[in-house]
CSV table of C-alpha atoms and ligand atoms in Angstrom, one decimal:
chain,number,residue,atom,x,y,z
A,279,MET,CA,0.0,0.0,0.0
A,280,PRO,CA,1.7,3.3,-1.1
A,281,VAL,CA,2.5,5.7,1.6
A,282,ASP,CA,0.3,8.9,1.7
A,283,ILE,CA,2.2,12.1,1.7
A,284,LEU,CA,1.1,15.8,1.8
A,285,GLN,CA,2.7,18.2,-0.6
A,286,THR,CA,2.5,21.7,0.8
A,287,HIS,CA,3.4,23.8,-2.3
A,288,LYS,CA,4.2,23.5,-6.0
A,289,LEU,CA,7.5,21.6,-6.5
A,290,LEU,CA,9.6,21.2,-9.6
A,291,ASP,CA,7.9,18.9,-12.2
A,292,THR,CA,10.7,16.4,-11.9
A,293,CYS,CA,10.3,16.2,-8.1
A,294,GLU,CA,6.5,16.0,-8.4
A,295,GLN,CA,6.9,13.2,-10.9
A,296,ALA,CA,9.3,11.2,-8.7
A,297,LEU,CA,7.0,11.6,-5.7
A,298,ALA,CA,3.9,10.5,-7.7
A,299,GLU,CA,5.8,7.4,-8.8
A,300,ARG,CA,6.5,6.4,-5.2
A,301,TYR,CA,3.7,7.8,-3.0
A,302,THR,CA,0.1,8.7,-2.9
A,303,VAL,CA,0.5,12.5,-3.1
A,304,HIS,CA,-2.1,14.9,-1.8
A,305,ARG,CA,-1.5,18.5,-2.9
A,306,LEU,CA,-2.5,20.9,-0.1
A,307,HIS,CA,-1.8,24.0,-2.1
A,308,GLU,CA,-4.4,23.0,-4.7
A,309,ALA,CA,-7.1,22.2,-2.2
A,310,ALA,CA,-10.2,24.5,-2.3
A,311,ASP,CA,-10.7,23.8,1.4
A,312,LYS,CA,-7.3,23.1,3.0
A,313,GLU,CA,-8.7,22.4,6.5
A,314,ALA,CA,-11.2,19.9,5.1
A,315,LEU,CA,-8.5,18.1,3.2
A,316,ILE,CA,-6.3,18.0,6.3
A,317,ALA,CA,-9.1,16.6,8.4
A,318,GLU,CA,-10.0,14.0,5.7
A,319,LEU,CA,-6.4,12.9,5.3
A,320,ALA,CA,-5.3,13.2,9.0
A,321,PRO,CA,-5.4,9.4,9.7
A,322,ARG,CA,-3.3,8.6,6.6
A,323,ILE,CA,-0.6,11.2,6.1
A,324,ARG,CA,2.9,9.9,7.1
A,325,GLY,CA,5.1,12.4,5.3
A,326,ILE,CA,5.2,16.0,4.1
A,327,ALA,CA,7.1,17.3,1.1
A,328,GLY,CA,7.6,21.0,0.8
A,329,GLY,CA,7.7,23.7,3.6
A,330,ASN,CA,5.6,26.0,5.7
A,331,VAL,CA,4.8,23.3,8.4
A,332,SER,CA,3.4,24.8,11.5
A,333,ALA,CA,2.9,23.3,15.0
A,334,ASP,CA,-0.8,23.4,14.2
A,335,LEU,CA,-0.4,21.3,11.1
A,336,ILE,CA,1.9,18.8,12.8
A,337,GLY,CA,-0.7,18.5,15.6
A,338,LYS,CA,-3.4,17.6,13.1
A,339,LEU,CA,-1.5,14.7,11.6
A,340,PRO,CA,-1.1,12.0,14.2
A,341,LYS,CA,0.6,9.6,11.8
A,342,LEU,CA,3.2,12.1,10.5
A,343,GLU,CA,6.7,10.7,10.6
A,344,ILE,CA,8.8,13.0,8.4
A,345,VAL,CA,8.9,16.5,6.9
A,346,ALA,CA,11.2,16.7,3.8
A,347,ASN,CA,11.8,20.5,3.4
A,348,PHE,CA,12.4,21.8,-0.1
A,349,GLY,CA,15.2,24.2,0.7
A,350,VAL,CA,18.2,24.3,3.0
A,351,GLY,CA,16.6,27.0,5.1
A,352,TYR,CA,14.0,25.4,7.3
A,353,ASP,CA,12.8,28.4,9.2
A,354,THR,CA,9.2,27.8,8.0
A,355,ILE,CA,9.2,24.4,9.7
A,356,ASP,CA,8.3,24.4,13.4
A,357,THR,CA,11.2,22.1,14.4
A,358,LYS,CA,10.4,22.4,18.1
A,359,ALA,CA,6.9,21.0,17.5
A,360,ALA,CA,8.3,18.3,15.1
A,361,LYS,CA,10.8,17.1,17.7
A,362,ALA,CA,8.1,17.0,20.4
A,363,ALA,CA,6.0,14.9,18.1
A,364,ASN,CA,8.9,12.7,17.2
A,365,VAL,CA,8.7,13.8,13.5
A,366,ARG,CA,11.9,13.9,11.5
A,367,VAL,CA,12.8,17.0,9.5
A,368,THR,CA,15.2,17.1,6.5
A,369,ASN,CA,16.5,19.9,4.3
A,370,THR,CA,18.5,20.3,1.0
A,371,PRO,CA,22.0,21.5,1.9
A,372,ASN,CA,25.1,21.8,-0.4
A,373,VAL,CA,23.4,21.1,-3.7
A,374,LEU,CA,22.5,24.8,-4.0
A,375,ASN,CA,25.7,26.4,-2.7
A,376,ASP,CA,27.1,27.4,-6.1
A,377,ALA,CA,23.8,28.7,-7.5
A,378,VAL,CA,23.3,31.0,-4.5
A,379,ALA,CA,26.9,32.1,-4.5
A,380,GLU,CA,26.8,32.9,-8.2
A,381,LEU,CA,23.6,35.0,-7.8
A,382,THR,CA,25.2,36.8,-4.9
A,383,ILE,CA,28.2,37.9,-6.9
A,384,GLY,CA,25.9,38.7,-9.8
A,385,LEU,CA,23.8,41.0,-7.5
A,386,MET,CA,26.9,42.6,-6.2
A,387,ILE,CA,28.2,43.5,-9.7
A,388,ALA,CA,24.7,44.5,-10.8
A,389,LEU,CA,24.5,47.0,-7.8
A,390,ALA,CA,28.1,48.2,-8.1
A,391,ARG,CA,27.7,49.0,-11.8
A,392,ARG,CA,24.0,49.7,-11.8
A,393,ILE,CA,23.5,47.0,-14.6
A,394,PRO,CA,19.6,46.9,-14.4
A,395,GLN,CA,19.5,50.7,-14.6
A,396,ALA,CA,22.0,50.7,-17.5
A,397,ASP,CA,19.8,48.3,-19.4
A,398,GLN,CA,16.8,50.6,-18.9
A,399,PHE,CA,18.9,53.6,-19.8
A,400,VAL,CA,19.6,52.2,-23.3
A,401,ARG,CA,16.1,50.6,-23.8
A,402,GLN,CA,14.5,54.0,-22.9
A,403,GLY,CA,16.6,55.7,-25.6
A,404,LYS,CA,18.3,58.0,-23.1
A,405,TRP,CA,21.9,57.3,-24.3
A,406,PRO,CA,21.9,59.8,-27.1
A,407,GLY,CA,21.2,62.4,-24.5
A,408,GLY,CA,24.5,61.7,-22.7
A,409,ASN,CA,26.3,59.0,-20.8
A,410,MET,CA,24.9,57.3,-17.7
A,411,GLY,CA,27.5,58.2,-15.2
A,412,LEU,CA,30.3,56.6,-13.1
A,413,PHE,CA,29.8,54.0,-10.3
A,414,THR,CA,32.0,51.7,-8.3
A,415,GLU,CA,34.0,48.5,-8.5
A,416,LEU,CA,34.4,45.4,-6.2
A,417,THR,CA,38.1,45.1,-6.6
A,418,GLY,CA,40.0,46.2,-3.5
A,419,LYS,CA,36.9,46.5,-1.4
A,420,THR,CA,36.2,44.7,1.9
A,421,VAL,CA,33.2,42.3,2.0
A,422,GLY,CA,31.9,41.3,5.4
A,423,ILE,CA,30.1,38.0,5.3
A,424,LEU,CA,27.4,37.4,7.9
A,425,GLY,CA,27.3,33.5,8.0
A,426,LEU,CA,30.5,31.9,6.6
A,427,GLY,CA,28.8,28.6,6.2
A,428,ARG,CA,28.3,26.2,3.3
A,429,ILE,CA,27.1,29.0,1.0
A,430,GLY,CA,29.1,31.8,2.7
A,431,LYS,CA,32.3,30.0,2.0
A,432,GLU,CA,31.4,29.7,-1.8
A,433,ILE,CA,30.6,33.4,-1.8
A,434,ALA,CA,34.0,34.1,-0.1
A,435,THR,CA,35.9,32.2,-2.7
A,436,ARG,CA,34.2,34.1,-5.5
A,437,ALA,CA,34.7,37.4,-3.8
A,438,GLN,CA,38.4,36.7,-3.5
A,439,ALA,CA,38.5,36.0,-7.2
A,440,MET,CA,37.1,39.5,-7.6
A,441,LYS,CA,40.1,40.7,-5.7
A,442,MET,CA,38.0,41.6,-2.6
A,443,ARG,CA,39.2,41.3,1.0
A,444,VAL,CA,36.9,38.9,3.0
A,445,VAL,CA,36.0,39.2,6.6
A,446,TYR,CA,33.2,37.4,8.5
A,447,HIS,CA,30.9,37.3,11.5
A,448,GLY,CA,29.2,34.3,13.1
A,449,ARG,CA,28.6,33.0,16.6
A,450,LYS,CA,32.1,31.4,16.7
A,451,ARG,CA,35.4,31.8,15.0
A,452,GLN,CA,36.3,29.2,12.5
A,453,PRO,CA,40.1,28.4,13.1
A,454,SER,CA,40.5,26.7,9.7
A,455,GLU,CA,39.3,29.8,7.8
A,456,PRO,CA,42.0,32.3,6.8
A,457,HIS,CA,39.7,35.4,6.9
A,458,ILE,CA,39.5,37.8,9.8
A,459,PHE,CA,36.7,37.0,12.2
A,460,TYR,CA,34.6,39.7,13.9
A,461,ASP,CA,32.8,38.7,17.0
A,462,ASN,CA,30.8,41.9,16.7
A,463,LEU,CA,28.6,42.5,13.6
A,464,THR,CA,28.5,46.3,14.0
A,465,ASP,CA,32.3,46.5,14.1
A,466,MET,CA,32.5,44.3,11.0
A,467,ALA,CA,29.9,46.6,9.2
A,468,ARG,CA,32.0,49.6,10.2
A,469,ASP,CA,35.1,48.1,8.7
A,470,SER,CA,33.4,46.8,5.5
A,471,ASP,CA,32.4,48.3,2.2
A,472,TRP,CA,30.0,45.4,1.5
A,473,LEU,CA,27.9,43.4,4.0
A,474,VAL,CA,26.6,40.1,2.6
A,475,LEU,CA,23.9,38.2,4.6
A,476,ILE,CA,23.8,34.4,4.3
A,477,ALA,CA,22.9,33.2,7.8
A,478,PRO,CA,19.7,31.3,8.5
A,479,GLY,CA,16.4,32.9,9.2
A,480,GLY,CA,14.4,32.4,12.4
A,481,LYS,CA,14.4,33.8,15.9
A,482,GLY,CA,18.1,33.7,16.4
A,483,THR,CA,18.8,36.1,13.5
A,484,GLU,CA,15.7,38.3,13.6
A,485,ARG,CA,16.7,41.8,12.7
A,486,ILE,CA,20.3,41.0,13.5
A,487,VAL,CA,21.1,43.7,11.0
A,488,SER,CA,19.7,46.6,13.0
A,489,ARG,CA,19.6,50.3,12.3
A,490,ASP,CA,23.0,50.5,14.2
A,491,VAL,CA,24.6,47.9,11.9
A,492,LEU,CA,23.2,49.7,8.8
A,493,THR,CA,24.4,53.0,10.1
A,494,ALA,CA,27.9,51.6,10.8
A,495,LEU,CA,28.0,50.2,7.2
A,496,GLY,CA,27.4,53.9,6.2
A,497,PRO,CA,26.6,56.2,3.3
A,498,LYS,CA,29.0,54.4,0.9
A,499,GLY,CA,28.2,50.9,2.3
A,500,MET,CA,26.4,48.3,0.2
A,501,ILE,CA,24.2,45.5,1.7
A,502,VAL,CA,23.4,42.2,0.0
A,503,ASN,CA,20.7,40.0,1.4
A,504,VAL,CA,20.5,36.4,0.0
A,505,ALA,CA,19.5,34.9,3.4
A,506,ARG,CA,16.0,35.8,4.7
A,507,GLY,CA,14.2,39.1,4.8
A,508,THR,CA,13.8,38.7,8.6
A,509,LEU,CA,17.5,39.3,9.2
A,510,ILE,CA,17.3,43.0,8.4
A,511,ASP,CA,15.3,45.9,10.0
A,512,GLU,CA,13.7,46.5,6.6
A,513,PRO,CA,12.0,49.9,7.4
A,514,ALA,CA,15.3,51.2,8.8
A,515,MET,CA,17.1,50.0,5.7
A,516,LEU,CA,14.6,51.7,3.4
A,517,GLU,CA,14.8,55.0,5.3
A,518,LEU,CA,18.6,55.0,5.1
A,519,LEU,CA,18.6,54.1,1.4
A,520,GLN,CA,16.2,57.0,0.8
A,521,ASN,CA,18.1,59.6,2.9
A,522,GLY,CA,21.7,58.7,1.9
A,523,GLY,CA,22.6,57.0,5.1
A,524,LEU,CA,23.2,53.7,3.2
A,525,GLY,CA,24.9,53.5,-0.2
A,526,GLY,CA,22.9,50.7,-1.8
A,527,ALA,CA,21.2,47.3,-1.4
A,528,ALA,CA,20.9,44.2,-3.5
A,529,LEU,CA,18.0,42.1,-2.1
A,530,ASP,CA,16.9,38.6,-3.0
A,531,VAL,CA,14.7,38.2,0.0
A,532,PHE,CA,12.2,40.4,1.9
A,533,GLU,CA,10.5,40.5,5.2
A,534,LYS,CA,7.0,39.9,3.9
A,535,GLU,CA,7.8,38.3,0.5
A,536,PRO,CA,6.4,38.1,-2.1
A,537,ALA,CA,5.0,41.4,-1.0
A,538,VAL,CA,7.7,44.1,-1.3
A,539,PRO,CA,7.4,47.7,-0.1
A,540,GLU,CA,6.7,49.8,-3.3
A,541,ALA,CA,9.1,52.5,-2.0
A,542,PHE,CA,12.0,50.2,-3.0
A,543,PHE,CA,10.8,50.4,-6.6
A,544,ALA,CA,11.6,54.1,-6.9
A,545,LEU,CA,15.2,53.8,-5.7
A,546,ASP,CA,18.1,53.7,-8.2
A,547,ASN,CA,20.6,52.5,-5.5
A,548,VAL,CA,18.8,49.2,-5.2
A,549,VAL,CA,18.7,45.9,-7.1
A,550,LEU,CA,15.7,43.6,-6.5
A,551,SER,CA,15.4,39.9,-7.1
A,552,PRO,CA,12.4,37.6,-6.3
A,553,HIS,CA,14.1,35.0,-4.1
A,554,GLN,CA,16.0,33.5,-7.0
A,555,GLY,CA,19.1,32.2,-5.2
A,556,SER,CA,18.6,28.5,-6.0
A,557,ALA,CA,16.4,29.1,-9.0
A,558,THR,CA,18.2,27.2,-11.7
A,559,ARG,CA,16.9,24.0,-13.3
A,560,GLN,CA,20.0,22.1,-12.3
A,561,THR,CA,19.9,23.1,-8.7
A,562,ARG,CA,16.2,22.8,-8.2
A,563,ASP,CA,16.4,19.3,-9.7
A,564,ALA,CA,19.0,18.4,-7.2
A,565,MET,CA,17.0,19.8,-4.4
A,566,GLY,CA,13.9,17.9,-5.4
A,567,ALA,CA,16.0,14.7,-5.7
A,568,LEU,CA,17.2,15.3,-2.1
A,569,VAL,CA,13.6,15.7,-0.9
A,570,VAL,CA,12.7,12.4,-2.5
A,571,ALA,CA,15.8,10.6,-1.4
A,572,ASN,CA,15.2,11.6,2.3
A,573,LEU,CA,11.6,10.4,2.1
A,574,ASP,CA,12.7,7.1,0.4
A,575,ALA,CA,15.4,6.6,3.1
A,576,HIS,CA,13.0,7.1,5.9
A,577,PHE,CA,10.3,4.8,4.6
A,578,ALA,CA,12.9,2.2,3.8
A,579,GLY,CA,14.1,2.3,7.4
A,580,GLU,CA,17.5,3.7,6.3
A,581,PRO,CA,19.5,6.6,7.6
A,582,LEU,CA,18.3,10.0,6.4
A,583,ILE,CA,20.6,11.9,4.0
A,584,SER,CA,20.2,15.4,5.4
A,585,ALA,CA,18.4,15.5,8.8
A,586,VAL,CA,18.0,18.6,10.9
A,587,VAL,CA,15.6,17.0,13.4
B,203,NAP,P1,25.0,26.9,7.0
B,203,NAP,O1,26.0,26.1,6.3
B,203,NAP,O2,24.4,26.4,8.2
B,203,NAP,O3,25.7,28.4,7.4
B,203,NAP,C1,25.0,29.2,8.2
B,203,NAP,C2,26.1,30.2,8.7
B,203,NAP,O4,25.4,31.2,9.5
B,203,NAP,C3,27.1,29.6,9.6
B,203,NAP,O5,28.3,30.1,9.2
B,203,NAP,C4,26.8,30.1,11.0
B,203,NAP,O6,28.0,30.3,11.7
B,203,NAP,C5,26.0,31.4,10.7
B,203,NAP,N1,25.0,31.6,11.8
B,203,NAP,C6,24.0,30.8,12.2
B,203,NAP,N2,23.3,31.4,13.1
B,203,NAP,C7,23.9,32.6,13.3
B,203,NAP,C8,23.6,33.7,14.2
B,203,NAP,N3,22.6,33.7,15.1
B,203,NAP,N4,24.4,34.8,14.2
B,203,NAP,C9,25.4,34.9,13.3
B,203,NAP,N5,25.7,33.9,12.4
B,203,NAP,C10,25.0,32.8,12.5
B,203,NAP,O7,23.8,27.3,6.0
B,203,NAP,P2,23.8,27.5,4.4
B,203,NAP,O8,23.7,26.2,3.8
B,203,NAP,O9,25.0,28.3,4.1
B,203,NAP,O10,22.5,28.4,4.2
B,203,NAP,C11,22.4,29.6,4.9
B,203,NAP,C12,21.0,30.2,4.7
B,203,NAP,O11,20.9,30.8,3.4
B,203,NAP,C13,19.8,29.3,4.7
B,203,NAP,O12,19.5,29.0,6.1
B,203,NAP,C14,18.8,30.1,4.0
B,203,NAP,O13,18.0,30.9,4.9
B,203,NAP,C15,19.6,31.0,3.0
B,203,NAP,N6,19.4,30.6,1.6
B,203,NAP,C16,18.8,31.5,0.8
B,203,NAP,C17,18.6,31.1,-0.5
B,203,NAP,C18,18.0,32.0,-1.5
B,203,NAP,O14,17.3,31.6,-2.5
B,203,NAP,N7,18.1,33.3,-1.4
B,203,NAP,C19,19.0,29.8,-1.0
B,203,NAP,C20,19.6,29.0,-0.1
B,203,NAP,C21,19.8,29.3,1.2
B,203,NAP,P3,28.0,30.1,13.3
B,203,NAP,O15,27.5,28.7,13.6
B,203,NAP,O16,29.5,30.3,13.7
B,203,NAP,O17,27.1,31.2,13.9
B,204,8YV,C1,14.4,27.8,-1.8
B,204,8YV,C2,16.0,28.9,-0.2
B,204,8YV,O1,14.1,28.1,-3.1
B,204,8YV,O2,17.0,26.8,0.1
B,204,8YV,C3,16.6,27.8,0.7
B,204,8YV,O3,16.7,28.0,1.9
B,204,8YV,O4,15.7,30.0,0.3
B,204,8YV,C4,15.7,28.5,-1.6
B,204,8YV,O5,16.7,27.7,-2.1
B,204,8YV,C5,13.2,28.2,-1.0
B,204,8YV,O6,13.5,28.0,0.4
B,204,8YV,C6,12.1,27.3,-1.4
B,204,8YV,O7,10.9,27.8,-1.0
């Protein structure tokens, strides 16, 4: 008898196909009445594929054994509730490191050289009226990385290739890393030209980039957020971008995404991206395969590939 699993949001076609070949899949995101579907399926659901799994949902599924999160960040999974209910949780680390690091460097270059604005400048026929102006370079600048983890290390490697000086902040120094460690984020921001955020979301990092940190980064400072929107005091960042207190921002994630404050749209010192860090076919295929592999391992009674709970 195939195992019943609940899919919580749209997944890549290859992942959905692999799930359908193995399991009886119920798509919560397509249900007209989600609560009715949950109530109907409650006695049967043993696994969840996707994300956004609250304590409430876990409490409504007495047979739930595993949540296979589609993403390395699992801040939308109530891991405390999962642990209390003896539910395993897995994520999709490493397979997306390069994709996210590449987009990060791309966003940095786009902001430094105003590439989106340059494209519009030509498309809108403004060039004949004169050149666009002069901006800045990455070479020789200091980039402070908040979160020198799996992805952070790939960003650091690429930043060094751009002749940047890398420093980092985290909860602990990493002795094997050659870069200067700052145990204080505000101090690192003060000493950096660029601040790149690539630490996890959740309570532990909520608004870790405060107004003070942003002010320390300063009027020529550039911030890049490829982590979670919750890491930044977004209203303070917007105000500083508008009044010259912060040089620029390249943002792939937002506090209330996909809703983005429209005030960002009017700013020329901002590059905006719709949470695209891992959005390549190759990487999303690999993430989906990891979701399936974790579910398969669990239901085969084998060790999980990438467990977080
Ligand atoms: P990781 O390997 O666990 O690295 C996380 C890093 O953050 C570690 O270096 C850790 O260092 C640091 N950190 C954790 N908590 C911290 C805190 N409270 N204060 C300061 N530093 C802290 O994770 P990863 O695989 O690199 O992924 C990182 C995050 O990127 C994910 O959780 C996700 O939110 C985000 N992400 C975004 C996208 C996108 O599409 N934009 C794609 C993938 C991932 P210490 O342990 O020393 O603190
Ligand atoms: C995912 C991400 O696309 O892996 C993560 O943590 O932020 C992205 O790779 C996203 O989480 C899927 O909803």
